[in-house]
Short mmCIF file of C-alpha atoms in Angstrom, two decimals:
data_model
loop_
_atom_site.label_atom_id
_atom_site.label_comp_id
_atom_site.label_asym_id
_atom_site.label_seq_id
_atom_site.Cartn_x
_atom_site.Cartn_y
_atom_site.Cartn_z
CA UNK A 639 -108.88 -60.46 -32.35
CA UNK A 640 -107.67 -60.53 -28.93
CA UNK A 641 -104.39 -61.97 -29.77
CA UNK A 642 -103.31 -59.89 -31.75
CA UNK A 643 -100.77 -56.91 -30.80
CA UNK A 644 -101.65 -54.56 -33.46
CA UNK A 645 -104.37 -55.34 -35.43
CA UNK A 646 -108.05 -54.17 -34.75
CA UNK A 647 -111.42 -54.34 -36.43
CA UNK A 648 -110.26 -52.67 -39.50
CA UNK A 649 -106.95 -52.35 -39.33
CA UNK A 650 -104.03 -50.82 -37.25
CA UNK A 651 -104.94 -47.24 -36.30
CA UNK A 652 -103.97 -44.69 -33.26
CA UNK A 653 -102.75 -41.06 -32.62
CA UNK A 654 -99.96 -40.02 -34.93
CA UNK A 655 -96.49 -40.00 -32.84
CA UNK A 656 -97.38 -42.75 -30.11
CA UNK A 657 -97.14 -46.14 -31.02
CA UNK A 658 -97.64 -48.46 -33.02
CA UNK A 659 -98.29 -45.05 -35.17
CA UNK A 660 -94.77 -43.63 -35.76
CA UNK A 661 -92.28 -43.94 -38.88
CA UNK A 662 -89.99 -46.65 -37.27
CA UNK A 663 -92.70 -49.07 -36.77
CA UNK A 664 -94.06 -48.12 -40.34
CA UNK A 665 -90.20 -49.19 -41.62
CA UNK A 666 -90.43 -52.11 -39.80
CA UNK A 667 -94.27 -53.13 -40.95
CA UNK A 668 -93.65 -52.46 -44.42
CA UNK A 669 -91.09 -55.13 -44.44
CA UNK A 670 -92.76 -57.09 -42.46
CA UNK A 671 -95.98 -57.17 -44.82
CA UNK A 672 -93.72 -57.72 -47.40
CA UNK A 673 -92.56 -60.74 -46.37
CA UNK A 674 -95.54 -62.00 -45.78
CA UNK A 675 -96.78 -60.68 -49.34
CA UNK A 676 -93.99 -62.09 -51.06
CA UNK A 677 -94.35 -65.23 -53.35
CA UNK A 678 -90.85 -67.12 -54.64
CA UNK A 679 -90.22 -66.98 -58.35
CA UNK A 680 -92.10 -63.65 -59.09
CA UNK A 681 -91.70 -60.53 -59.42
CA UNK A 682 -94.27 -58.73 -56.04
CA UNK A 683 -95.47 -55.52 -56.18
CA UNK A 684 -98.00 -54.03 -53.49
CA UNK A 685 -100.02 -50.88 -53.47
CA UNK A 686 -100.35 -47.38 -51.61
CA UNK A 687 -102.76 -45.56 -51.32
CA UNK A 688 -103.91 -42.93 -48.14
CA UNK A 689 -106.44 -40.29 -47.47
CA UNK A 690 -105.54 -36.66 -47.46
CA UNK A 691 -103.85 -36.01 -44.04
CA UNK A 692 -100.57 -34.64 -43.50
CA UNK A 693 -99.31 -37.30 -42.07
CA UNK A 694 -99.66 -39.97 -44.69
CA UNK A 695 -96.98 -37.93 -46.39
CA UNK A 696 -94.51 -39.46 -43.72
CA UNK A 697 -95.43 -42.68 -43.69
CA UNK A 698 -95.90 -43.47 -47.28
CA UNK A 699 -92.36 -42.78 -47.18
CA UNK A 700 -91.61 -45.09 -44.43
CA UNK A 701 -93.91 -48.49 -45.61
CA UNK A 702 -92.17 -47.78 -48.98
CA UNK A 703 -88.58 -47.93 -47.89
CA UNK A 704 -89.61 -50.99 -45.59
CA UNK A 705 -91.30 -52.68 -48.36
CA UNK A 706 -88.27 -52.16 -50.94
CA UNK A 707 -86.28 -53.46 -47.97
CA UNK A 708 -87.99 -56.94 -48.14
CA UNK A 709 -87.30 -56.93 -52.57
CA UNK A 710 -90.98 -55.39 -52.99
CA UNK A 711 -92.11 -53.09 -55.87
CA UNK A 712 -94.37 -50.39 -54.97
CA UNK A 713 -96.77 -48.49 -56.77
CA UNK A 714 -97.86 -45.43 -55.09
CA UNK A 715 -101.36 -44.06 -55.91
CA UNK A 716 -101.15 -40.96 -53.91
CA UNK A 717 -104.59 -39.76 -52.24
CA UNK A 718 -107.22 -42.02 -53.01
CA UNK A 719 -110.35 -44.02 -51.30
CA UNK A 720 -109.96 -47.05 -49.59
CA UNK A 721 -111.95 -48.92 -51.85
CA UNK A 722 -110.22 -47.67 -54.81
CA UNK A 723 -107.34 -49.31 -53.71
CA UNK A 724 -108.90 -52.40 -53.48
CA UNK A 725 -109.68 -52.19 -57.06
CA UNK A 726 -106.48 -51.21 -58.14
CA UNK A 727 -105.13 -53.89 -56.40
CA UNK A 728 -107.17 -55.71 -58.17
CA UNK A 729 -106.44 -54.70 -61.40
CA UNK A 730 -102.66 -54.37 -61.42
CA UNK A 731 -102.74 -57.87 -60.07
CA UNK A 732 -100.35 -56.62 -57.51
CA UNK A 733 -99.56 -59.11 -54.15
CA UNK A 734 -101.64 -56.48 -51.55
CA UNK A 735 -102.75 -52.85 -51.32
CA UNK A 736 -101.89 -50.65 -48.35
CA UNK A 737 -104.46 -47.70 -47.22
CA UNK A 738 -102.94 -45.17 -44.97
CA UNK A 739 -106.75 -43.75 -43.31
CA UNK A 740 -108.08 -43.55 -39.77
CA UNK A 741 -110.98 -43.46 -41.55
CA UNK A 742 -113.77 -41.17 -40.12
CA UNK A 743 -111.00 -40.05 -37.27
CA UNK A 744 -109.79 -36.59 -37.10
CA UNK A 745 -106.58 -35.43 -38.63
CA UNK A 746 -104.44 -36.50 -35.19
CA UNK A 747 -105.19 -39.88 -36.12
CA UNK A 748 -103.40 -42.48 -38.68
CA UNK A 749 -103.71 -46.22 -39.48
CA UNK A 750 -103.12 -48.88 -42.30
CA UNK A 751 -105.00 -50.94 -44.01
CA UNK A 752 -104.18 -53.70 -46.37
CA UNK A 753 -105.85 -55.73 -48.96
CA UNK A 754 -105.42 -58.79 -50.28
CA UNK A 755 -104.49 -59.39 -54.33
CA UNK A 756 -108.22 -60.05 -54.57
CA UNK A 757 -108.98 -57.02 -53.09
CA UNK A 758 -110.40 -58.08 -49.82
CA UNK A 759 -109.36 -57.39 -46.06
CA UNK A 760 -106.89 -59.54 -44.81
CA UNK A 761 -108.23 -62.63 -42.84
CA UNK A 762 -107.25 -63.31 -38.93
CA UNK A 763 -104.37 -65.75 -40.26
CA UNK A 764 -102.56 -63.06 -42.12
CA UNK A 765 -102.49 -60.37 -40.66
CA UNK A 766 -100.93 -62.82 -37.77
CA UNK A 767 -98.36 -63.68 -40.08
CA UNK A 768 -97.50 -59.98 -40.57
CA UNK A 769 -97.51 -59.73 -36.98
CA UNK A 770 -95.04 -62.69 -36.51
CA UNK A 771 -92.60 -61.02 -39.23
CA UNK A 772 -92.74 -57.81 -36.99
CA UNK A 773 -91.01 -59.97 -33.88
CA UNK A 774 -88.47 -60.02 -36.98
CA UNK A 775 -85.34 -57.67 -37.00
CA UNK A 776 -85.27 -56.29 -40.80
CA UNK A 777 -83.02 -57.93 -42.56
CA UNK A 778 -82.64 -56.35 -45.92
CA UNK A 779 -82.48 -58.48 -49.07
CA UNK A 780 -79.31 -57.88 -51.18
CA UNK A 781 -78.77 -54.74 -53.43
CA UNK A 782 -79.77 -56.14 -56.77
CA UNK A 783 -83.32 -57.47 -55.60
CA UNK A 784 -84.31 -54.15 -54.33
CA UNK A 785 -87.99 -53.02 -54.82
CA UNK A 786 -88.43 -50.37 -57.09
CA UNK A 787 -90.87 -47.41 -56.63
CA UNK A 788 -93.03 -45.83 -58.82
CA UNK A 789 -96.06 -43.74 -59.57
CA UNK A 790 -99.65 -43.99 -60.70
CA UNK A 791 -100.35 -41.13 -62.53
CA UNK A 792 -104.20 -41.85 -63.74
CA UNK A 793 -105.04 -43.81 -61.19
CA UNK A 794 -108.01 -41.50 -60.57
CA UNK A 795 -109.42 -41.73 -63.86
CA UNK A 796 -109.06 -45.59 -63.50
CA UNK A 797 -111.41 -45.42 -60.69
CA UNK A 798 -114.01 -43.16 -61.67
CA UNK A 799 -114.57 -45.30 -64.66
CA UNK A 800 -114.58 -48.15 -62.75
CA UNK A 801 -117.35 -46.91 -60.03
CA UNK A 802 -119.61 -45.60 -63.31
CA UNK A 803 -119.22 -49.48 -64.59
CA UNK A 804 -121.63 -50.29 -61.49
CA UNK A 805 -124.90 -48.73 -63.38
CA UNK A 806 -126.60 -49.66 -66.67
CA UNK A 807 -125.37 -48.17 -69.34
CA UNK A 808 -128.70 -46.35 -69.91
CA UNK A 809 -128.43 -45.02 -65.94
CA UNK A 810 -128.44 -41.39 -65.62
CA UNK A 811 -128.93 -38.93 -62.97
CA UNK A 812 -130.34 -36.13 -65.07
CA UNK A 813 -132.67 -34.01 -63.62
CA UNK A 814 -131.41 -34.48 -59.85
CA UNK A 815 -129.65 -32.04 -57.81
CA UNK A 816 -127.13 -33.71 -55.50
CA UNK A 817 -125.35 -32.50 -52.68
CA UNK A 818 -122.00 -34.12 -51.98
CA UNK A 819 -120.03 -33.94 -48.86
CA UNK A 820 -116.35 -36.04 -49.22
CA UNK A 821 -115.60 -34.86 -45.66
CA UNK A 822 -112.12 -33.14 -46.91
CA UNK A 823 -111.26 -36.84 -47.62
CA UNK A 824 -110.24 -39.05 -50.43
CA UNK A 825 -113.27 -38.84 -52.45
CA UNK A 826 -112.66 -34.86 -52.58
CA UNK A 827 -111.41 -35.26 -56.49
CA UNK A 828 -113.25 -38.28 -57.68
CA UNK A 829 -116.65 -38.13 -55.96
CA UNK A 830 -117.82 -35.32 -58.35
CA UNK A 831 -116.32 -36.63 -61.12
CA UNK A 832 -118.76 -39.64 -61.17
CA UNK A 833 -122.01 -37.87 -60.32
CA UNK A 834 -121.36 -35.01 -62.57
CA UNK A 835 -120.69 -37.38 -65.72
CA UNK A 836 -123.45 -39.51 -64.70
CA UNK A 837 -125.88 -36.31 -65.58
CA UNK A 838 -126.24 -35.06 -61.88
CA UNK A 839 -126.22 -31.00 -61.27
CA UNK A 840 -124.10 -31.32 -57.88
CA UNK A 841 -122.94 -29.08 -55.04
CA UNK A 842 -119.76 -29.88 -53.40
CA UNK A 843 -119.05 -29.00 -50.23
CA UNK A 844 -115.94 -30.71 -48.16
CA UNK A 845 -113.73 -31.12 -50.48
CA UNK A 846 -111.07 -28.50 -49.89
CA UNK A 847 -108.43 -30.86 -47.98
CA UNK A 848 -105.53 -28.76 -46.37
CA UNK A 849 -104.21 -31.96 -44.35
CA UNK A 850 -105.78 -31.15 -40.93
CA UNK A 851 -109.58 -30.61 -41.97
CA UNK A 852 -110.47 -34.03 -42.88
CA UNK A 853 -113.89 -35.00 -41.45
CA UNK A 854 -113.86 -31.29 -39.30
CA UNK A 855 -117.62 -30.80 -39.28
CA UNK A 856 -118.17 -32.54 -42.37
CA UNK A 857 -118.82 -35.86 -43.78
CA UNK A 858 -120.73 -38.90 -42.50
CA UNK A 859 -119.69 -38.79 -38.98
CA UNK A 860 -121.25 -34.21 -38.79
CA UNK A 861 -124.24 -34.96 -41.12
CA UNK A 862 -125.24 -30.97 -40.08
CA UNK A 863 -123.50 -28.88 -43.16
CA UNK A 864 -125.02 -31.98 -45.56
CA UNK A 865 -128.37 -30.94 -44.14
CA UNK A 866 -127.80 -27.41 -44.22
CA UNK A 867 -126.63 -27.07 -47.60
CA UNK A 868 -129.61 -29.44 -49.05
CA UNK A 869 -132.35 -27.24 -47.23
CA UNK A 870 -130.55 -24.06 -48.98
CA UNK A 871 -130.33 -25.31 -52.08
CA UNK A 872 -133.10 -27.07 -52.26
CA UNK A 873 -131.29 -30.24 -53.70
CA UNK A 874 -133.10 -33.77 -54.02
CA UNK A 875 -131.01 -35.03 -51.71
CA UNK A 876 -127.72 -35.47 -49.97
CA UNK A 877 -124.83 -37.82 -49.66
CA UNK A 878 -121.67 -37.75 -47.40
CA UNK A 879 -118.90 -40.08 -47.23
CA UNK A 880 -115.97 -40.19 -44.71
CA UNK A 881 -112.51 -39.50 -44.64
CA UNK A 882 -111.44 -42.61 -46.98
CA UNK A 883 -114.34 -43.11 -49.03
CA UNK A 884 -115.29 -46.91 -47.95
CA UNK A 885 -118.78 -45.10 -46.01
CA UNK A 886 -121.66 -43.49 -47.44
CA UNK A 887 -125.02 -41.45 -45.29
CA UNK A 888 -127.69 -40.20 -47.01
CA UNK A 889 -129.94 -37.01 -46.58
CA UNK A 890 -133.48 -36.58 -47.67
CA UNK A 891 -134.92 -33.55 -49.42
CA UNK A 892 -136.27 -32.94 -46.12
CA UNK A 893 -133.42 -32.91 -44.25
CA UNK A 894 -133.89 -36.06 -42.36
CA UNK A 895 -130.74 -38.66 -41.94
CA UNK A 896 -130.83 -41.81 -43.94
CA UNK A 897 -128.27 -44.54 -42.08
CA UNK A 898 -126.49 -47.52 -42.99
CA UNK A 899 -129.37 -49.41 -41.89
CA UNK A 900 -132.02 -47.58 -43.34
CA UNK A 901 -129.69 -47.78 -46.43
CA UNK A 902 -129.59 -51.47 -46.47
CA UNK A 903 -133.03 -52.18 -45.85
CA UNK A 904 -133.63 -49.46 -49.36
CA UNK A 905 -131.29 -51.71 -51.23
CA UNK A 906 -132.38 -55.45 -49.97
CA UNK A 907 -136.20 -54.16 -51.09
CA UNK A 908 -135.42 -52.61 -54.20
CA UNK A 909 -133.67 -55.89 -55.59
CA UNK A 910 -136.20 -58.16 -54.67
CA UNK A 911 -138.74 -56.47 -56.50
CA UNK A 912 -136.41 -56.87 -59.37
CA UNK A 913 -135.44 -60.17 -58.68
CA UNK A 914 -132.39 -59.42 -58.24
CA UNK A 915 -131.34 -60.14 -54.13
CA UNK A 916 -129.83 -63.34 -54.59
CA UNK A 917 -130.36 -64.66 -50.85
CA UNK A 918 -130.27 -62.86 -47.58
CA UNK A 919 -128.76 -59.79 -46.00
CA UNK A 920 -126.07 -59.58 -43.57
CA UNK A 921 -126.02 -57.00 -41.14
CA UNK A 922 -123.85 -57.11 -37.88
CA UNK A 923 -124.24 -57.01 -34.40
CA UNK A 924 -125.21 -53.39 -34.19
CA UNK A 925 -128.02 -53.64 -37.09
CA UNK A 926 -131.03 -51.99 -35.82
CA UNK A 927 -133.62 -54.42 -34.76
CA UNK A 928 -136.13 -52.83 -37.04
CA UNK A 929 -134.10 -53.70 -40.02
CA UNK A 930 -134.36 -57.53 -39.05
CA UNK A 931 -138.03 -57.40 -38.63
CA UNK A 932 -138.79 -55.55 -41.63
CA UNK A 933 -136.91 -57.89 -43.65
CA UNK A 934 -138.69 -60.75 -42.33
CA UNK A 935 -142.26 -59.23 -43.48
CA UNK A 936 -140.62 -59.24 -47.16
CA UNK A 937 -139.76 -62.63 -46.52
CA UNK A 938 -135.99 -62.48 -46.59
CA UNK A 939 -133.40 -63.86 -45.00
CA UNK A 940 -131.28 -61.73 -42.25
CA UNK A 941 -128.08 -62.82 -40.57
CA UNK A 942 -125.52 -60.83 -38.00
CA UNK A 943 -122.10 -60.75 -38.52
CA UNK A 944 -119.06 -59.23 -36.19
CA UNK A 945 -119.17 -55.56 -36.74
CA UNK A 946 -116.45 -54.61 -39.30
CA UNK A 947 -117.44 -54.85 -43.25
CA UNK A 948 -115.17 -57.87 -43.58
CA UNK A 949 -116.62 -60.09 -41.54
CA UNK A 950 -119.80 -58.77 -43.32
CA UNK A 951 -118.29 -59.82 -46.39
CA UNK A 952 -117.16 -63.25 -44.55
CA UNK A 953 -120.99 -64.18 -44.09
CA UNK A 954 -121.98 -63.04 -47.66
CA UNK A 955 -119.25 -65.21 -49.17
CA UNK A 956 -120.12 -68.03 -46.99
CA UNK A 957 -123.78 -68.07 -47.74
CA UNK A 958 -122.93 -66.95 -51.54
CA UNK A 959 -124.93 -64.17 -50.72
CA UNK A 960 -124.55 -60.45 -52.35
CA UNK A 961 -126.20 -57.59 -50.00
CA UNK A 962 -124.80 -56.45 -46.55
CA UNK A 963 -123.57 -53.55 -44.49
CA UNK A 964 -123.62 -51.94 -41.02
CA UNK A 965 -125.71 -49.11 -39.53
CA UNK A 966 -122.16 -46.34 -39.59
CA UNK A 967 -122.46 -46.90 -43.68
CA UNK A 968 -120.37 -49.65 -44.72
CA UNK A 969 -122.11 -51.02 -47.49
CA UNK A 970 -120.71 -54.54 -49.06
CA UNK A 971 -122.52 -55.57 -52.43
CA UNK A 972 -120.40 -58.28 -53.72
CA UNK A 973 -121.92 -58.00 -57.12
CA UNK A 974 -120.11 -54.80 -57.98
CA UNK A 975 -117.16 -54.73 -55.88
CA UNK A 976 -115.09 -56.72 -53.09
CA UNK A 977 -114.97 -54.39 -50.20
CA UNK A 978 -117.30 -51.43 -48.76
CA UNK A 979 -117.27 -48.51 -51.06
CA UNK A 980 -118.97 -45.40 -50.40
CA UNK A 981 -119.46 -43.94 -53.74
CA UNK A 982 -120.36 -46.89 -55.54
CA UNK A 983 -123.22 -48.08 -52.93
CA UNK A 984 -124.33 -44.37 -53.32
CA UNK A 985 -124.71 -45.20 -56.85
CA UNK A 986 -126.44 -48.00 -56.08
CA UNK A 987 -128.94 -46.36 -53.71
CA UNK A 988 -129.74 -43.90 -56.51
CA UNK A 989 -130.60 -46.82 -58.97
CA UNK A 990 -132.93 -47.96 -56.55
CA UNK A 991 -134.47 -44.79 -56.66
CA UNK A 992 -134.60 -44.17 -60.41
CA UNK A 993 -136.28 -47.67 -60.70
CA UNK A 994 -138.58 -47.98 -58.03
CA UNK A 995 -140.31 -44.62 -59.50
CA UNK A 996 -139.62 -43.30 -55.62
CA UNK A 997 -138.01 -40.81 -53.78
CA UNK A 998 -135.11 -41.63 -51.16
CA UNK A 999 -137.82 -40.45 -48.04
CA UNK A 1000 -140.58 -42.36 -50.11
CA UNK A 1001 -138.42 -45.73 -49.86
CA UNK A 1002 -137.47 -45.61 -46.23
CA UNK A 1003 -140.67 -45.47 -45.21
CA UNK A 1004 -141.10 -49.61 -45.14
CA UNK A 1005 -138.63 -50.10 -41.90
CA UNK A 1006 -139.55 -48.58 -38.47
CA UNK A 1007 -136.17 -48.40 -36.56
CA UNK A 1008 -136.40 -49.28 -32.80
CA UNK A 1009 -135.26 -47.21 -30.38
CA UNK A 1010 -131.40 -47.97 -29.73
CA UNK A 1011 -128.98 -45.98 -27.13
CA UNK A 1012 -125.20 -46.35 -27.61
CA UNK A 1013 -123.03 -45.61 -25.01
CA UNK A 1014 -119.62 -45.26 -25.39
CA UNK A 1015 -116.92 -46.11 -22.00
CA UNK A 1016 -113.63 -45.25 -22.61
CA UNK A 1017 -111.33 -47.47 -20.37
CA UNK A 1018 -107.46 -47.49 -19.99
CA UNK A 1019 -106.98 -50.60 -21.94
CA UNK A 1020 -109.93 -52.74 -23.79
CA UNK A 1021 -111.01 -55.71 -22.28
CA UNK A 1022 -113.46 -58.23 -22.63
CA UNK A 1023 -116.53 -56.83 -20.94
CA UNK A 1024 -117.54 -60.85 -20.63
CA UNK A 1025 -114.59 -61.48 -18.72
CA UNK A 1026 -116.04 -59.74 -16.06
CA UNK A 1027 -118.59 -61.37 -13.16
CA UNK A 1028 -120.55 -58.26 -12.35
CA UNK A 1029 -120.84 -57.05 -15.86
CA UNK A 1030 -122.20 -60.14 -16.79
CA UNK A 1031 -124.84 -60.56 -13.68
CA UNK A 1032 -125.34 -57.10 -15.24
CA UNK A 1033 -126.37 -57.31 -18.31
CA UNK A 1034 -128.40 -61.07 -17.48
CA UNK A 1035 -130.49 -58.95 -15.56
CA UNK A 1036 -130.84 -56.20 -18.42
CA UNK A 1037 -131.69 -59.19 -20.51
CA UNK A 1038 -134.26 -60.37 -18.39
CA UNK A 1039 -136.07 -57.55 -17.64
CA UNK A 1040 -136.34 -56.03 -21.35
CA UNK A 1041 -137.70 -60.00 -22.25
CA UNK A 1042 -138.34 -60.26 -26.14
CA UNK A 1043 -139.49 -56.71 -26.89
CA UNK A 1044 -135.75 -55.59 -27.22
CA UNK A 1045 -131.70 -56.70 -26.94
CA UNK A 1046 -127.95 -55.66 -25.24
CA UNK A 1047 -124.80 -55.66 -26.96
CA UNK A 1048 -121.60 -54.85 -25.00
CA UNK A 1049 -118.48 -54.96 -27.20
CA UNK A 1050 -114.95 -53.44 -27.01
CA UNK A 1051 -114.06 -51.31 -29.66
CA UNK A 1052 -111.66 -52.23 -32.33
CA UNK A 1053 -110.07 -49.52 -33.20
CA UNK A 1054 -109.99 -47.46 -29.74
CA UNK A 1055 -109.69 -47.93 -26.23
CA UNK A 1056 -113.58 -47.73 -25.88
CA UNK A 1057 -115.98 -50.26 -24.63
CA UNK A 1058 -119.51 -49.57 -26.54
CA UNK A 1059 -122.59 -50.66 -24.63
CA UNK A 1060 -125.92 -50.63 -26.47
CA UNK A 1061 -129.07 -51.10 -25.48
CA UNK A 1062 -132.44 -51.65 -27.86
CA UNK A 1063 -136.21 -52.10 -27.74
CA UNK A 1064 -139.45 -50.73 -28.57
CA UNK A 1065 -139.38 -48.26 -25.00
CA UNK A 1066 -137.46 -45.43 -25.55
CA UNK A 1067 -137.06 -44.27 -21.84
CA UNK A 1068 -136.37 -47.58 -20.57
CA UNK A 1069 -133.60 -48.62 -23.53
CA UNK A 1070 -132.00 -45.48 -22.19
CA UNK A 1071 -132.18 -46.36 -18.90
CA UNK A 1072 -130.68 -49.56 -19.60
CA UNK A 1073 -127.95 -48.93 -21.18
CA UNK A 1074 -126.31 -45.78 -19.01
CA UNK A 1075 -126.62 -47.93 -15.85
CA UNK A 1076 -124.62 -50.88 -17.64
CA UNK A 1077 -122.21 -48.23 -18.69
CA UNK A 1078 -121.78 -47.43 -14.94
CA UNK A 1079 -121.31 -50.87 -14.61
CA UNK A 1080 -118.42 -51.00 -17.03
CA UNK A 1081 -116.57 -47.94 -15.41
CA UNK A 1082 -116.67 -49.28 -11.96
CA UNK A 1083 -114.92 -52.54 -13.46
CA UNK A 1084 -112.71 -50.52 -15.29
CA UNK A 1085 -108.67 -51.98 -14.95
#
């Protein structure tokens, strides 16, 4: 990913105003992901889709003027989850779909997103061909071949169908109170729909969007009003997604946070006592050690991917493999759908429960997470932290003093200027430790 101008992890994201994140350079990628959409001899039309901030307002707009620049329908979904678009995509066999979403980032924030027409992320070779079209001046195609715009009124109904297709037909969450958080996000209008016709008594809270509140002290990333609200109501348990639907956290009945990883593990040993697993799990990089190890008691395979849920989905493909995700709730299960979806790996979780006869506390309890610190160093520009001699002297030296009771990871971030350094082991003090004196490490090399 280092070669590439724009594109990060997941995407192209930044602060709303400052660039890449303004209208002109929307214009210009909408035609430019056009072109690269486009196939001769047919008719293209490509998706949009965005979360509920104000700003997607303006640059819907602009990626659909750029788009029907290059001679490309569009079909605009209005606010919607990430993964929904991927399905739509799917189903409306369109060339791509386009998210606008910063995801779990506050409402300052914007960024795109595309799909493919099989509704996956865009691999490395693609998005550089975007990229190359965007050294293009736009060159509009001639009057006639014009794309045309239009609307997709029941688009929401399409999905909430869709996510209730991922449980038996005999499923049913009667008798459990849910809490549900959508974080002022995308999910704010479907989310409820699907537990509450699924037999659930749900609370909602977060899902009054006003175009600046998304994820403001709710959702997955401010777990605290989840846990609040499920201790006052005494719910069975909570579940929060972010901003654009595509993550999902958990709360216990007790109040106690269920992560991605914990989430993961839930799932992997749930379907192999059914028999239904098919391989290994892929986690990534920043999987907790003590998902790997608890796996390996059950006997199943565990493999790390780059963090980012499609190069999760990468591995699973590769190894034909169904069951992955990442500790921040990205959840892929290729079985059911093509990209990470919040609601429907919620669903998921909650068939675990109903068939394992356990609660969601009761089913965590076979992984023992290590003790991991994450330390976040924001720089002026990213950089490879291996591209530096003392950080890597650094971190041999981490290495070799922690031995095989624990790991480092030091990675820039993909979607901002931030170089995370983790640390893990079975010592809490001395993981700690660790890590804040390679983070000192990284600021003094700081360009």
């Amino acid at each position: 990913m280092s070669e590439r101008k724009y594109f990060g992890t997941d995407g192209i994201r930044g602060h709303v105003g400052e660039g890449p994140i303004t209208p002109e350079f929307m214009l210009h990628l909408g035609w430019a992901a056009g072109q690269a959409f486009k196939k001769d001899g047919q008719r293209n039309s490509v998706l949009i889709g965005k979360d509920t901030r104000l700003s997607g307002y303006m640059f819907e707009s602009a990626l659909e003027a750029g788009l029907s620049a290059a001679g490309v329908d569009v079909k605009l979904l209005g606010p919607m989850p990430t993964p929904a678009i991927a399905y739509l995509t799917r189903t409306f066999r369109a060339s791509a779909g386009i998210v606008i979403s910063a995801s779990h980032n506050p409402h300052h924030d914007n960024g795109i997103k595309f799909f493919s027409a099989a509704g996956t992320k865009l691999d490395d070779a693609l998005e550089a061909e975007i990229e190359r079209w965007l050294d293009q001046p736009i060159k509009v195609c001639e009057p006639n071949e014009l794309g045309k715009a239009t609307r997709i009124d029941d688009a929401p109904g399409r999905y909430v169908e869709f996510c209730k297709s991922t449980v038996p037909n005999e499923f049913t969450l009667d008798g459990l109170h849910i809490v549900l958080d959508c974080a002022h996000g995308a999910t704010y209008h479907v989310a409820p729909k699907v537990f509450r016709e699924l037999g659930a008594r749900i609370t909602v809270i977060g899902a009054a969007p006003d175009g600046l509140n998304i994820n403001l002290n709710v959702g997955s990333t401010h777990l605290d009003a989840l846990k609040q609200t499920v201790a006052e109501k005494k719910a069975d348990l909570g579940i929060a997604f972010d901003g654009d639907g595509d993550r999902v956290l958990m709360v216990d009945r007790d109040g106690s946070e269920v992560d991605g990883d914990e989430l993961l593990y839930i799932l992997a040993y749930q379907r192999q006592a059914e028999g239904r697993l098919k391989g290994g799990v892929v986690g990534t990089l920043m999987t907790n050690l003590g998902v790997e190890l608890a796996l390996r008691e059950l006997g199943i395979q565990f493999e790390r991917a780059k963090v980012g849920d499609r190069y999760v989905m990468e591995r699973l493909l590769a190894n034909n493999w169904v069951v992955g995700g990442e500790g921040s709730g990205h959840m892929v299960i290729r079985d059911c759908t093509s990209t990470g979806d919040g609601i429907v790996s919620a669903l998921q979780v909650l068939l675990a429960v109903r068939n394992s006869g356990k609660t969601l506390s009761e089913l965590r309890q076979g992984m023992s997470k290590l003790p991991q610190k994450m330390v976040n160093v924001r720089v002026a520009q990213r950089f490879d932290p291996f591209s530096r001699a003392d950080i890597v002297e650094a971190v041999r030296q981490a290495e070799a003093g922690l031995g095989d009771a624990g790991r480092i990871l030091l990675r820039a971030s993909g979607t901002e200027p931030l170089i995370r350094v983790m640390a893990e082991g079975r010592d809490a003090a001395e993981i700690t430790r660790v890590a804040e004196e390679l983070a000192r490490v990284v600021e003094r090399s700081n360009p």
